[in-house]
Tab-separated table of C-alpha atoms in Angstrom:
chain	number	residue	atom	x	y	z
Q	1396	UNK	CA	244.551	78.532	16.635
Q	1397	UNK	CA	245.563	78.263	19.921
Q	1398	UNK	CA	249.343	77.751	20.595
Q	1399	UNK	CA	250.424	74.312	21.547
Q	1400	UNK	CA	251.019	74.244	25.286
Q	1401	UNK	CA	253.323	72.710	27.250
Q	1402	UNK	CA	254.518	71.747	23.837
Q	1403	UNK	CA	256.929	73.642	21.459
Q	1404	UNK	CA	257.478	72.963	17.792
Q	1405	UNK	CA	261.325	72.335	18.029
Q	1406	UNK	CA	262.312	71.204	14.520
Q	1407	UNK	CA	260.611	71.182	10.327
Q	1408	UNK	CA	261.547	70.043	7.252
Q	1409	UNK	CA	259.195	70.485	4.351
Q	1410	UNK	CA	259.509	67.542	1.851
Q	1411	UNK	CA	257.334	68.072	-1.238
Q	1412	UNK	CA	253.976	70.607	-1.126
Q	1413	UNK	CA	251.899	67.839	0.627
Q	1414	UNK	CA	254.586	66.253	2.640
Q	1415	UNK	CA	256.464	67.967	5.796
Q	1416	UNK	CA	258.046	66.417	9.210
Q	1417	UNK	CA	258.093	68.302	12.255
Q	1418	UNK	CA	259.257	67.677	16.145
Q	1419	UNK	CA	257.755	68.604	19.172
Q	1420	UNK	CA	258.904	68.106	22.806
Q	1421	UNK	CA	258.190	69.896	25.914
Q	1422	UNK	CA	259.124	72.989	27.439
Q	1423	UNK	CA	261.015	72.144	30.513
Q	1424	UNK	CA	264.341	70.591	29.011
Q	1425	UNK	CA	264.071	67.849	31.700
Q	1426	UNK	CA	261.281	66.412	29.682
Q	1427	UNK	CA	263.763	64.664	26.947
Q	1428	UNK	CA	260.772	62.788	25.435
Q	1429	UNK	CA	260.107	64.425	21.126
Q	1430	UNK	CA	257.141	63.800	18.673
Q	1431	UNK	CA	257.930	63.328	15.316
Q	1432	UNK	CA	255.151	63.958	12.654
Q	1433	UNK	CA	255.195	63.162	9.298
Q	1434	UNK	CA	252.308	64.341	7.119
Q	1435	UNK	CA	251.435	62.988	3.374
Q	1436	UNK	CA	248.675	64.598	2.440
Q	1437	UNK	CA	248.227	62.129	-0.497
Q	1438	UNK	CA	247.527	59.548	1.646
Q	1439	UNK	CA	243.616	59.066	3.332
Q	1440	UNK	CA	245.123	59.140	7.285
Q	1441	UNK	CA	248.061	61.938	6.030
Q	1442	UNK	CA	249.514	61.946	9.801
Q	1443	UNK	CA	251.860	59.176	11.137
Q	1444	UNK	CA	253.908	59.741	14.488
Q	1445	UNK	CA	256.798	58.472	16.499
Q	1446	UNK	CA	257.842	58.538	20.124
Q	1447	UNK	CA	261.680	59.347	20.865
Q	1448	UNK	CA	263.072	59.695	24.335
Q	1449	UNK	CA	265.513	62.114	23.535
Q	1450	UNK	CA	265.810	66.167	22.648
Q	1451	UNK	CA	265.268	66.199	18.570
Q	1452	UNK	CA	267.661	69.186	17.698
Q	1453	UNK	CA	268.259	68.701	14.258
Q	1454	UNK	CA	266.249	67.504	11.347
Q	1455	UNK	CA	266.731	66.266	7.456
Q	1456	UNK	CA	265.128	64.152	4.765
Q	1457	UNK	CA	264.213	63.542	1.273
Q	1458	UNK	CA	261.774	61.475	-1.010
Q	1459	UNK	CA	262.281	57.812	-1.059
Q	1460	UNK	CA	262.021	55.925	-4.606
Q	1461	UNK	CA	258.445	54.390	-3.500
Q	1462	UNK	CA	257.807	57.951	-3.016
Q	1463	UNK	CA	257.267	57.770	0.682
Q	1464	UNK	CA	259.223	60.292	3.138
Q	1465	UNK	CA	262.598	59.067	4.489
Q	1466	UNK	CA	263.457	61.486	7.614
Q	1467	UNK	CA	266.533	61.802	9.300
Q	1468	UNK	CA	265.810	62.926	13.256
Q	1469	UNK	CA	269.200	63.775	15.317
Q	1470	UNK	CA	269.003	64.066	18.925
Q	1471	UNK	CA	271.386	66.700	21.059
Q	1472	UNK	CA	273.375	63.177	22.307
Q	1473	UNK	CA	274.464	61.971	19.117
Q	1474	UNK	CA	271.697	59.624	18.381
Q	1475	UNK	CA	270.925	59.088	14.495
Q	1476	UNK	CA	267.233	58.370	14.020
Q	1477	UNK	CA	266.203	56.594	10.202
Q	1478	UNK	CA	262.448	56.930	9.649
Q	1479	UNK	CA	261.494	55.629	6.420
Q	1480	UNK	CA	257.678	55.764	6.344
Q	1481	UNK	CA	255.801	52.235	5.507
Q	1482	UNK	CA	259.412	50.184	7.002
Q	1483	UNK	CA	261.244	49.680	10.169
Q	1484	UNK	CA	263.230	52.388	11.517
Q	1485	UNK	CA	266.943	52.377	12.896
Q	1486	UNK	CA	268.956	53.948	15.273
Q	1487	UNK	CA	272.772	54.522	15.278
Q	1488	UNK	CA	274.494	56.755	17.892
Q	1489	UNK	CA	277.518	58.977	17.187
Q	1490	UNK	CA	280.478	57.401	19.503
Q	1491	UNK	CA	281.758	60.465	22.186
Q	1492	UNK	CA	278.984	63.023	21.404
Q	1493	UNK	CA	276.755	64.219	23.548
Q	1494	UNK	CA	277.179	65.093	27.545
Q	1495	UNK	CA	274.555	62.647	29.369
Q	1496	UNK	CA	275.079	59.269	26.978
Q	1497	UNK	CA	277.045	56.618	28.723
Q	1498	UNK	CA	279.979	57.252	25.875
Q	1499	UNK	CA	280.059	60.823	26.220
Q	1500	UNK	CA	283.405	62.663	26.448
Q	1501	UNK	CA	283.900	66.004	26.267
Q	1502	UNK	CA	283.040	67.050	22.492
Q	1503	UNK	CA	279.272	67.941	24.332
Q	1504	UNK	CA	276.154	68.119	22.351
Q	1505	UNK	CA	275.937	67.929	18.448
Q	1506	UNK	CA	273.247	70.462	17.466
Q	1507	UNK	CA	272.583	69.876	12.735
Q	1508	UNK	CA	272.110	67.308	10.437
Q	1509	UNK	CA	271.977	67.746	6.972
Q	1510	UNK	CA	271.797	65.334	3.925
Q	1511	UNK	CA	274.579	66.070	1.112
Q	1512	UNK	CA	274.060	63.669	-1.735
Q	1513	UNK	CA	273.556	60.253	0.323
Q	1514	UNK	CA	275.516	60.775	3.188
Q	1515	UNK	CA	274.502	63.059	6.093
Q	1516	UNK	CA	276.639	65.008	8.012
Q	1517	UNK	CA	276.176	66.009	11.647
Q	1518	UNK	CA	278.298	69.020	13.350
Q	1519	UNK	CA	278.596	69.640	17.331
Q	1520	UNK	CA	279.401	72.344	19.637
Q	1521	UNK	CA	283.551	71.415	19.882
Q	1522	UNK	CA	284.642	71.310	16.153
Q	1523	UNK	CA	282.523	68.511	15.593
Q	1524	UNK	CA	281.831	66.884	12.083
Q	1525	UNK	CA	280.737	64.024	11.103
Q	1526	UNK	CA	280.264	61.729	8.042
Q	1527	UNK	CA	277.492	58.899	7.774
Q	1528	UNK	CA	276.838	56.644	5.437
Q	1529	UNK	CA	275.833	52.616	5.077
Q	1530	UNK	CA	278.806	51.731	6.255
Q	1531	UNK	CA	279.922	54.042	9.410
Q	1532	UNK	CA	279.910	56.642	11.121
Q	1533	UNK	CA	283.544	58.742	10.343
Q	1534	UNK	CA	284.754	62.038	11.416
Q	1535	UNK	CA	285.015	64.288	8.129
Q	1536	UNK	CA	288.720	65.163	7.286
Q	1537	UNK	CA	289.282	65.659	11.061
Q	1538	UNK	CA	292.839	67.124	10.696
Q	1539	UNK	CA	291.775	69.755	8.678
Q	1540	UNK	CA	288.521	70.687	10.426
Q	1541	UNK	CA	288.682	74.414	11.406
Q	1542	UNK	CA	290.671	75.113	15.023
Q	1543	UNK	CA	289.521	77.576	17.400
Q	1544	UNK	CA	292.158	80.260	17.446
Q	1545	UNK	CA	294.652	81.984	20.077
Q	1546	UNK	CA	292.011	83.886	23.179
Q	1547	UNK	CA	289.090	81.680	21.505
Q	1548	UNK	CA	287.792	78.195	23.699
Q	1549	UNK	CA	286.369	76.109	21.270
Q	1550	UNK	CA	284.274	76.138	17.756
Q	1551	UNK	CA	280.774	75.624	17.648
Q	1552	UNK	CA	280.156	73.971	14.389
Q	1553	UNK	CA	276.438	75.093	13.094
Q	1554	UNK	CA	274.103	74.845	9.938
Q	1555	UNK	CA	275.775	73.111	7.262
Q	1556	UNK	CA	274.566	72.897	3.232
Q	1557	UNK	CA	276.006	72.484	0.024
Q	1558	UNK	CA	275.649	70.607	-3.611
Q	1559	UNK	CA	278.790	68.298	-3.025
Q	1560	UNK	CA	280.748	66.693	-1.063
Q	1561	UNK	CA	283.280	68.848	-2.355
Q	1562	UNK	CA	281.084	72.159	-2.211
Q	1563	UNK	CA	280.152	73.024	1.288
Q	1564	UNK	CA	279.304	75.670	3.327
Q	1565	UNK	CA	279.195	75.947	6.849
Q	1566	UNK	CA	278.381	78.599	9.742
Q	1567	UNK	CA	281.085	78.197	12.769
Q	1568	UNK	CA	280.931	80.354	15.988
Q	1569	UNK	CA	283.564	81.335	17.784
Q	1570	UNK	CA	283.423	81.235	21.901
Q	1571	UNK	CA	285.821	83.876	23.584
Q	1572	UNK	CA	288.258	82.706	26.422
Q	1573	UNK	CA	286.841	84.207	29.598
Q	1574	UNK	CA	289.195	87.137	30.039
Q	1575	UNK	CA	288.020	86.938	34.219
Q	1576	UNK	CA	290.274	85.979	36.305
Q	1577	UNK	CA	289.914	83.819	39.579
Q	1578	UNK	CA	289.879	86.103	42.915
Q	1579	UNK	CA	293.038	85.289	45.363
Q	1580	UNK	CA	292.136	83.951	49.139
Q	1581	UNK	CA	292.856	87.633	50.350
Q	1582	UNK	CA	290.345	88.952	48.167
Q	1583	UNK	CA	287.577	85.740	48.897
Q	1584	UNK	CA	287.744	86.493	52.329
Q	1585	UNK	CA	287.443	90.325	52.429
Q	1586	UNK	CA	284.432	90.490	50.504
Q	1587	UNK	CA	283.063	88.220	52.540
Q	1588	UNK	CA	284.199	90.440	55.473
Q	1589	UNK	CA	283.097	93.603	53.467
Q	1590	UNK	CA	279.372	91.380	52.630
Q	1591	UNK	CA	278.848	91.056	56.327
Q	1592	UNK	CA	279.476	94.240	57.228
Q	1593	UNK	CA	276.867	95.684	54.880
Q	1594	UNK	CA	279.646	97.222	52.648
Q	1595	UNK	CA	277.972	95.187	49.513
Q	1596	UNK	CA	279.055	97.997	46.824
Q	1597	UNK	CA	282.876	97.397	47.957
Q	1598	UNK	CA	282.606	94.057	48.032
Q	1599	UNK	CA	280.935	93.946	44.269
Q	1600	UNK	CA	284.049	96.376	43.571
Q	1601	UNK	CA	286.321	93.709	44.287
Q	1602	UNK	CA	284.372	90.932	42.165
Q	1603	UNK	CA	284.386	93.268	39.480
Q	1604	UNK	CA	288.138	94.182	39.699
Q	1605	UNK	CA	288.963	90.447	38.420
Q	1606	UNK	CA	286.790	91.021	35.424
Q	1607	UNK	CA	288.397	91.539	32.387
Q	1608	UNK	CA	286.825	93.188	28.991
Q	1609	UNK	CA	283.789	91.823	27.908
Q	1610	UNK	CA	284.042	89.656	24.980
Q	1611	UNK	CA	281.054	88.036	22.721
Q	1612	UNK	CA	280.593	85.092	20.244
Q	1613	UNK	CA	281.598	85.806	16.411
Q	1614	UNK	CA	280.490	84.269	13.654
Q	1615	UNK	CA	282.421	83.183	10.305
Q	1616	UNK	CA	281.063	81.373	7.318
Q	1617	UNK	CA	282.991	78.664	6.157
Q	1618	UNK	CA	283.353	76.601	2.891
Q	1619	UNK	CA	285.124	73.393	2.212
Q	1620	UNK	CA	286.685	73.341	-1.354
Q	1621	UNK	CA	287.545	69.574	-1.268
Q	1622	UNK	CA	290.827	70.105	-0.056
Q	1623	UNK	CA	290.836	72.825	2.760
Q	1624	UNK	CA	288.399	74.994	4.986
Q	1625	UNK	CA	288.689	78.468	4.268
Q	1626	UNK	CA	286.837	81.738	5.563
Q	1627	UNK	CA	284.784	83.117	2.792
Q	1628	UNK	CA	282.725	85.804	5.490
Q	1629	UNK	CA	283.160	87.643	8.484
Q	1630	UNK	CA	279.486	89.077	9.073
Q	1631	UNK	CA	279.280	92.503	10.448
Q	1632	UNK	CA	282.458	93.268	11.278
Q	1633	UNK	CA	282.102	96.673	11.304
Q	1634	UNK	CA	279.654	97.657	8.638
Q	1635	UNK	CA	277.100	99.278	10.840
Q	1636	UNK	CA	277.708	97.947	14.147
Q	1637	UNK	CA	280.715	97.695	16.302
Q	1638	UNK	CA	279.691	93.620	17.626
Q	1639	UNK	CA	279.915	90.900	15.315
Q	1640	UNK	CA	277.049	88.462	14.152
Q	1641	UNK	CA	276.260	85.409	14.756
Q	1642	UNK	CA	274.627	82.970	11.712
Q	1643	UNK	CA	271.317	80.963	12.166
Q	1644	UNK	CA	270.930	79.804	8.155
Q	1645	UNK	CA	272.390	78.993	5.368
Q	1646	UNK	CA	270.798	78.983	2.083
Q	1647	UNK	CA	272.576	77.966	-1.777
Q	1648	UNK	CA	269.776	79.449	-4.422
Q	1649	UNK	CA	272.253	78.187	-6.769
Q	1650	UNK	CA	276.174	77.483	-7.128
Q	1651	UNK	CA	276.915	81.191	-7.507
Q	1652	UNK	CA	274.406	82.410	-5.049
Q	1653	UNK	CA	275.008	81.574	-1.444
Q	1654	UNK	CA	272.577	83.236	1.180
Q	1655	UNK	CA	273.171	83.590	5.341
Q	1656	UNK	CA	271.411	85.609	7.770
Q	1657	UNK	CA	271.708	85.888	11.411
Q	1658	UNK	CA	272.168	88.237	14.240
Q	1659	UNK	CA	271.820	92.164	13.948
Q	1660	UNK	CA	269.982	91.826	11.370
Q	1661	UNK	CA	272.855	90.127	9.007
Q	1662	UNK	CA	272.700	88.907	5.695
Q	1663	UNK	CA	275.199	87.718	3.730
Q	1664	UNK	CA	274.841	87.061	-0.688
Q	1665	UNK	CA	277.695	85.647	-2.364
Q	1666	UNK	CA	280.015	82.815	-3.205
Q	1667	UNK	CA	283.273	80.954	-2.493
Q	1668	UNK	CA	285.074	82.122	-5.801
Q	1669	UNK	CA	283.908	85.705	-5.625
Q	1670	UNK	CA	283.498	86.666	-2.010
Q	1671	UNK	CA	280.145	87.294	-0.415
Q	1672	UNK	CA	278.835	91.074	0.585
Q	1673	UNK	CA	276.341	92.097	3.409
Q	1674	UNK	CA	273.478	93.214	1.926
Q	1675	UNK	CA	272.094	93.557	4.837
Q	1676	UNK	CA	270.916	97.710	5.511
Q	1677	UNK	CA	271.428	100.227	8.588
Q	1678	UNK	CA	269.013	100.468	11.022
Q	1679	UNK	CA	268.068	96.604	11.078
Q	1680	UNK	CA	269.384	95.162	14.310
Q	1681	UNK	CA	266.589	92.288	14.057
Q	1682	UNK	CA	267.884	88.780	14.728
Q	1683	UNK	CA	267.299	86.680	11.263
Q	1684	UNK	CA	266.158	83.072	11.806
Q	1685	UNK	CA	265.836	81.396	8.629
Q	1686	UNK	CA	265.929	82.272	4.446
Q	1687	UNK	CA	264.746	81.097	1.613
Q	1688	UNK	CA	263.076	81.723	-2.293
Q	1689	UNK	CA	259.249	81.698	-2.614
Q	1690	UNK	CA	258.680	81.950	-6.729
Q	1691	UNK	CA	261.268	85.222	-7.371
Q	1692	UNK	CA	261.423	86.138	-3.925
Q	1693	UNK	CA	263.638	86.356	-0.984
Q	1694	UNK	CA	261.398	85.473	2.251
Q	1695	UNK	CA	262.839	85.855	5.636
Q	1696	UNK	CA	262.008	85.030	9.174
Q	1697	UNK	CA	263.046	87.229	12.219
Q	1698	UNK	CA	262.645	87.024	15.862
Q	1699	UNK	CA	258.792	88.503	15.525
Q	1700	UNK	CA	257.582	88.617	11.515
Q	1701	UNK	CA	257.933	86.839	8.266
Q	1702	UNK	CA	259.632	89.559	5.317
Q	1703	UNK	CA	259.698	90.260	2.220
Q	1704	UNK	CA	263.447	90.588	0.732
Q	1705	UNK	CA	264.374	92.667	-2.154
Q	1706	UNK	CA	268.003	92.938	-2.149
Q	1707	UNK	CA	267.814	96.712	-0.372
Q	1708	UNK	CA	264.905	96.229	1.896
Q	1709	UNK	CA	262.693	94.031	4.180
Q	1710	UNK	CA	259.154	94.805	3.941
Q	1711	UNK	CA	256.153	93.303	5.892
Q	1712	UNK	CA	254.875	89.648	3.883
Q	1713	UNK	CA	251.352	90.138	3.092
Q	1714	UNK	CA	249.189	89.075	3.256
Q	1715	UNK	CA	249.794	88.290	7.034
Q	1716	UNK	CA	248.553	85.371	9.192
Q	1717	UNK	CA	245.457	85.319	10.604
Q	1718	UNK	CA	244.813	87.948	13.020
Q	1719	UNK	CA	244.771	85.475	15.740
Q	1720	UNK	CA	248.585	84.693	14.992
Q	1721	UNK	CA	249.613	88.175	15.273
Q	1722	UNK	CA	247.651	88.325	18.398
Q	1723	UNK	CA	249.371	85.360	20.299
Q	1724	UNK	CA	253.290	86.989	19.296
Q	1725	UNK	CA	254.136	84.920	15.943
Q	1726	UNK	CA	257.603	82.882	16.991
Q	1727	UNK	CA	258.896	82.015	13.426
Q	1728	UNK	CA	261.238	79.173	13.248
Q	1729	UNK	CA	261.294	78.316	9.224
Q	1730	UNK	CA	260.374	79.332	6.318
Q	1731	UNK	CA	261.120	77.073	3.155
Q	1732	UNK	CA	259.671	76.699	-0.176
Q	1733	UNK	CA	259.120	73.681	-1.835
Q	1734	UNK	CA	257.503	73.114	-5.283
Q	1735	UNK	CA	255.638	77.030	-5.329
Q	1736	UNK	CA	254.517	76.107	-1.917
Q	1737	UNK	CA	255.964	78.749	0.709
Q	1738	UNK	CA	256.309	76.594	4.121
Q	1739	UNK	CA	255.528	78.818	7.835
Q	1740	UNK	CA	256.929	76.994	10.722
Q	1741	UNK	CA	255.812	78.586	14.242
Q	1742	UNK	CA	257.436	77.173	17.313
Q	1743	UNK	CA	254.379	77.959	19.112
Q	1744	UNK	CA	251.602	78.139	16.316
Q	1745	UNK	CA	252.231	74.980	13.998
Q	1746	UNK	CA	252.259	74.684	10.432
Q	1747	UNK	CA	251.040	77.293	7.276
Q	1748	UNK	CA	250.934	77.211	3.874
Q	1749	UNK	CA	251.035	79.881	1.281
Q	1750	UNK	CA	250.544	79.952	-2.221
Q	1751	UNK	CA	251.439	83.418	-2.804
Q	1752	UNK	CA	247.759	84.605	-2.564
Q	1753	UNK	CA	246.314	83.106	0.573
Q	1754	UNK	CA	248.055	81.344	3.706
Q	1755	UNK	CA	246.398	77.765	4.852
Q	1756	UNK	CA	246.680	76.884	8.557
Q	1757	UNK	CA	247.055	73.197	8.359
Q	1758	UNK	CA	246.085	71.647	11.376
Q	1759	UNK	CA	247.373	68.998	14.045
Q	1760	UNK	CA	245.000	66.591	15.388
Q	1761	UNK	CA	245.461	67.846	18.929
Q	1762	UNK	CA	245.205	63.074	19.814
Q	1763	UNK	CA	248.883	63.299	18.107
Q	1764	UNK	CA	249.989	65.761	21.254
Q	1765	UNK	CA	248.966	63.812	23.943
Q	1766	UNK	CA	252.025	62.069	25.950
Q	1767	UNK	CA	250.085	59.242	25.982
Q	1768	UNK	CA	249.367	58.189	22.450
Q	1769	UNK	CA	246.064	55.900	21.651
Q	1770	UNK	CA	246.207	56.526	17.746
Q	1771	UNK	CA	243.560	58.795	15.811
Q	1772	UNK	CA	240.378	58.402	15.574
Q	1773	UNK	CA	238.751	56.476	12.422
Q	1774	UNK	CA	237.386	58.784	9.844
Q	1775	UNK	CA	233.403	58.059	9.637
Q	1776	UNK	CA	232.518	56.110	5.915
C-alpha cells in the first residue's frame, strides 16, 4: 500500500485479535489536530473515529465488561481523553503540564500513559508522574519520585508498566547540564570583529573555546517496590560501547522476566529481586523501538526491520512484508501480540497482522483520513 501522506501513524494499542486503536496526525507539528481509530472487527462497520485538536503522544486501553473497547488517548499538554466505544466520552486535563495550555508551568510536555490495574498513570519530561483515577488526578508519591542528580538538568520520565501498583517499572532519562559556558563581552565583540574581517576560522575558535566536553542523555531503568524507587539497570554502560543507552520499551513477560530495549542496540532481561543482564550482543548498534512475545518468541522492532529474538541473536522475521513495504523503507513503531495474533504497527504503512504463517495488511478506508470527515460510505445489501 501506499504510505499515508501528509499523515503519520503516531500512536497503537492492540486490544484483542480483532480489536486495535491507533492515532494519526500530521506531519508538520503545527498541525495539532489527531485521528483516533478504533477497529472491532466483530462488528458489520468495524471502524469508528474521533477528532482531537491536540498532539496524541501516548496511548492505553482495555476491554470494557459489554465487551466494547475503552481507550485512553493522552495528548503532549496534559489532556486525558476517555473513549469508551457505544457512550459519551470525557476529557480531564492534568493541572501544570504541558507548555502551550493556559495552566502550563514549567514541568513541559507529558509524553506515556499506561493503565495499571484501574488507575492510569501518566509521566512527563521534568520528573513527572501522575495518578488517575474516578476521583482525581494526584501526583504519585511525589517526594519520593526519582531527582535528577548533581551535573544532570532534569529527568525525563518515559514508558512505564507493571502488574501492581506496588510492582512497577519505569525507563527515566537523564539530560546533562550544558557544560558550555556563556562568551564574555570581550570575546562577543571580537568575533564579531574577527567575522567581518573574513577571519571566520578564528572567530569559530573562540565559540568553540567556551565549549566544554560533550555530554549525552543516559538511560536507567527504574522500579518502584511500594515503598522507594530504586535503579535496577544501567544499560550499556560499558559493555561494548563507551556511550550509554537510552530505553524506548518496556516489556514484563512475567513477574520474573522483565524485558527493555533501546538505543545501540540495548536489551535488557531480568528482574527487580535478581538484577537484570544485557543480553544484548557486539556488533548491534541498531536503535530498538519496541518488544514483545509472539507464541515462544521474542519479536523486536528496530529503526528499519522487524526481528526475530533468541536470547543470543536477532535474525530477519520471515516471512517479511510485502515487497512493496520493504520497498517504501518499513518505519516500525510496535509490535505487540495479543491472543496468538502478532500486531505490525508502521508509522508510515498502517496496520499488519501475522499469524505466524502469513502477514495480513489490514486496511484503512482512506474517507477516515480526510481532515474533513463525512462518515463512510454504506456497505451495498
Amino acid at each position: 500500500m501506499k504510505p499515508f501522506d501528509p499523515l503519520r501513524l503516531d500512536c497503537a494499542i492492540a486490544l484483542a485479535k480483532d480489536t486495535f486503536c491507533v492515532v494519526f496526525s500530521g506531519k508538520d507539528y503545527e498541525d495539532m489536530h489527531s485521528y483516533i481509530l478504533v477497529y472491532e472487527g466483530g462488528l458489520e462497520q468495524p471502524w469508528s473515529r474521533s477528532d482531537i485538536p491536540r498532539k496524541i503522544d501516548g496511548l492505553t486501553g482495555k476491554m470494557g465488561e459489554d465487551g466494547r473497547p475503552i481507550i485512553y488517548a493522552l495528548s503532549d499538554e496534559g489532556d486525558v481523553y476517555t473513549l469508551p466505544m457505544g457512550q459519551n466520552s470525557s476529557h480531564r486535563k492534568i493541572e501544570g503540564a504541558g507548555v502551550y495550555s493556559d495552566d502550563a508551568t514549567d514541568l513541559g510536555y507529558v509524553n506515556s500513559i499506561a493503565l495499571i490495574g484501574n488507575a492510569l498513570f501518566v509521566t512527563g519530561y521534568h520528573s513527572q508522574l501522575y495518578r488517575l483515577t474516578e476521583s482525581g488526578i494526584n501526583w504519585f508519591h511525589k517526594e519520593k519520585l526519582p531527582q535528577a542528580p548533581e551535573t544532570y538538568d532534569y529527568l525525563l520520565f518515559g514508558d512505564l508498566d507493571g502488574s501492581t501498583e506496588s510492582d512497577l517499572y519505569m525507563n527515566v532519562t537523564y539530560s546533562p547540564t550544558s557544560t558550555n559556558r556563556e562568551l564574555t563581552e570581550e570575546e562577543e565583540e571580537e568575533m564579531g570583529r574577527l567575522y567581518l574581517a573574513g577571519r571566520s576560522e578564528e572567530a569559530a575558535a573562540i565559540r568553540r573555546a567556551s565549549e566544554g566536553p560533550s555530554r549525552v542523555l543516559e538511560g536507567r531503568l527504574y522500579h518502584w517496590n511500594g515503598q522507594e524507587w530504586q535503579i535496577v539497570a544501567k544499560p550499556r554502560s560499558g559493555k561494548y560501547y563507551p556511550e550509554p543507552a537510552t530505553l524506548s520499551d518496556i516489556f514484563i513477560e512475567s513477574a520474573e522476566k522483565i524485558w527493555a530495549v533501546g538505543g545501540n542496540g540495548v536489551i535488557l532481561c531480568g528482574n527487580a529481586e535478581h538484577g537484570f543482564q544485557d543480553v544484548s550482543f557486539k556488533g548491534n548498534k541498531e536503535k530498538l523501538h519496541s518488544i514483545t512475545k509472539f507464541k515462544d518468541r521474542m519479536v523486536i522492532a528496530s529503526d528499519y526491520a522487524l526481528h526475530w529474538f533468541d536470547g543470543h541473536l536477532l535474525s530477519p522475521l520471515k516471512p517479511i512484508l510485502d515487497p512493496s513495504i520493504n520497498r517504501n523503507i518499513p518505519n516500525p513503531l510496535k509490535v505487540q501480540a495479543v491472543d496468538n495474533v502478532l500486531y505490525y504497527f508502521d508509522s508510515k504503512h498502517g496496520v499488519h497482522t501475522f499469524d505466524g504463517d502469513r502477514w495480513t495488511e489490514i486496511e484503512i478506508p482512506p474517507e477516515l483520513l480526510e481532515r474533513d470527515f463525512k462518515g463512510l460510505p454504506s456497505k451495498p445489501r
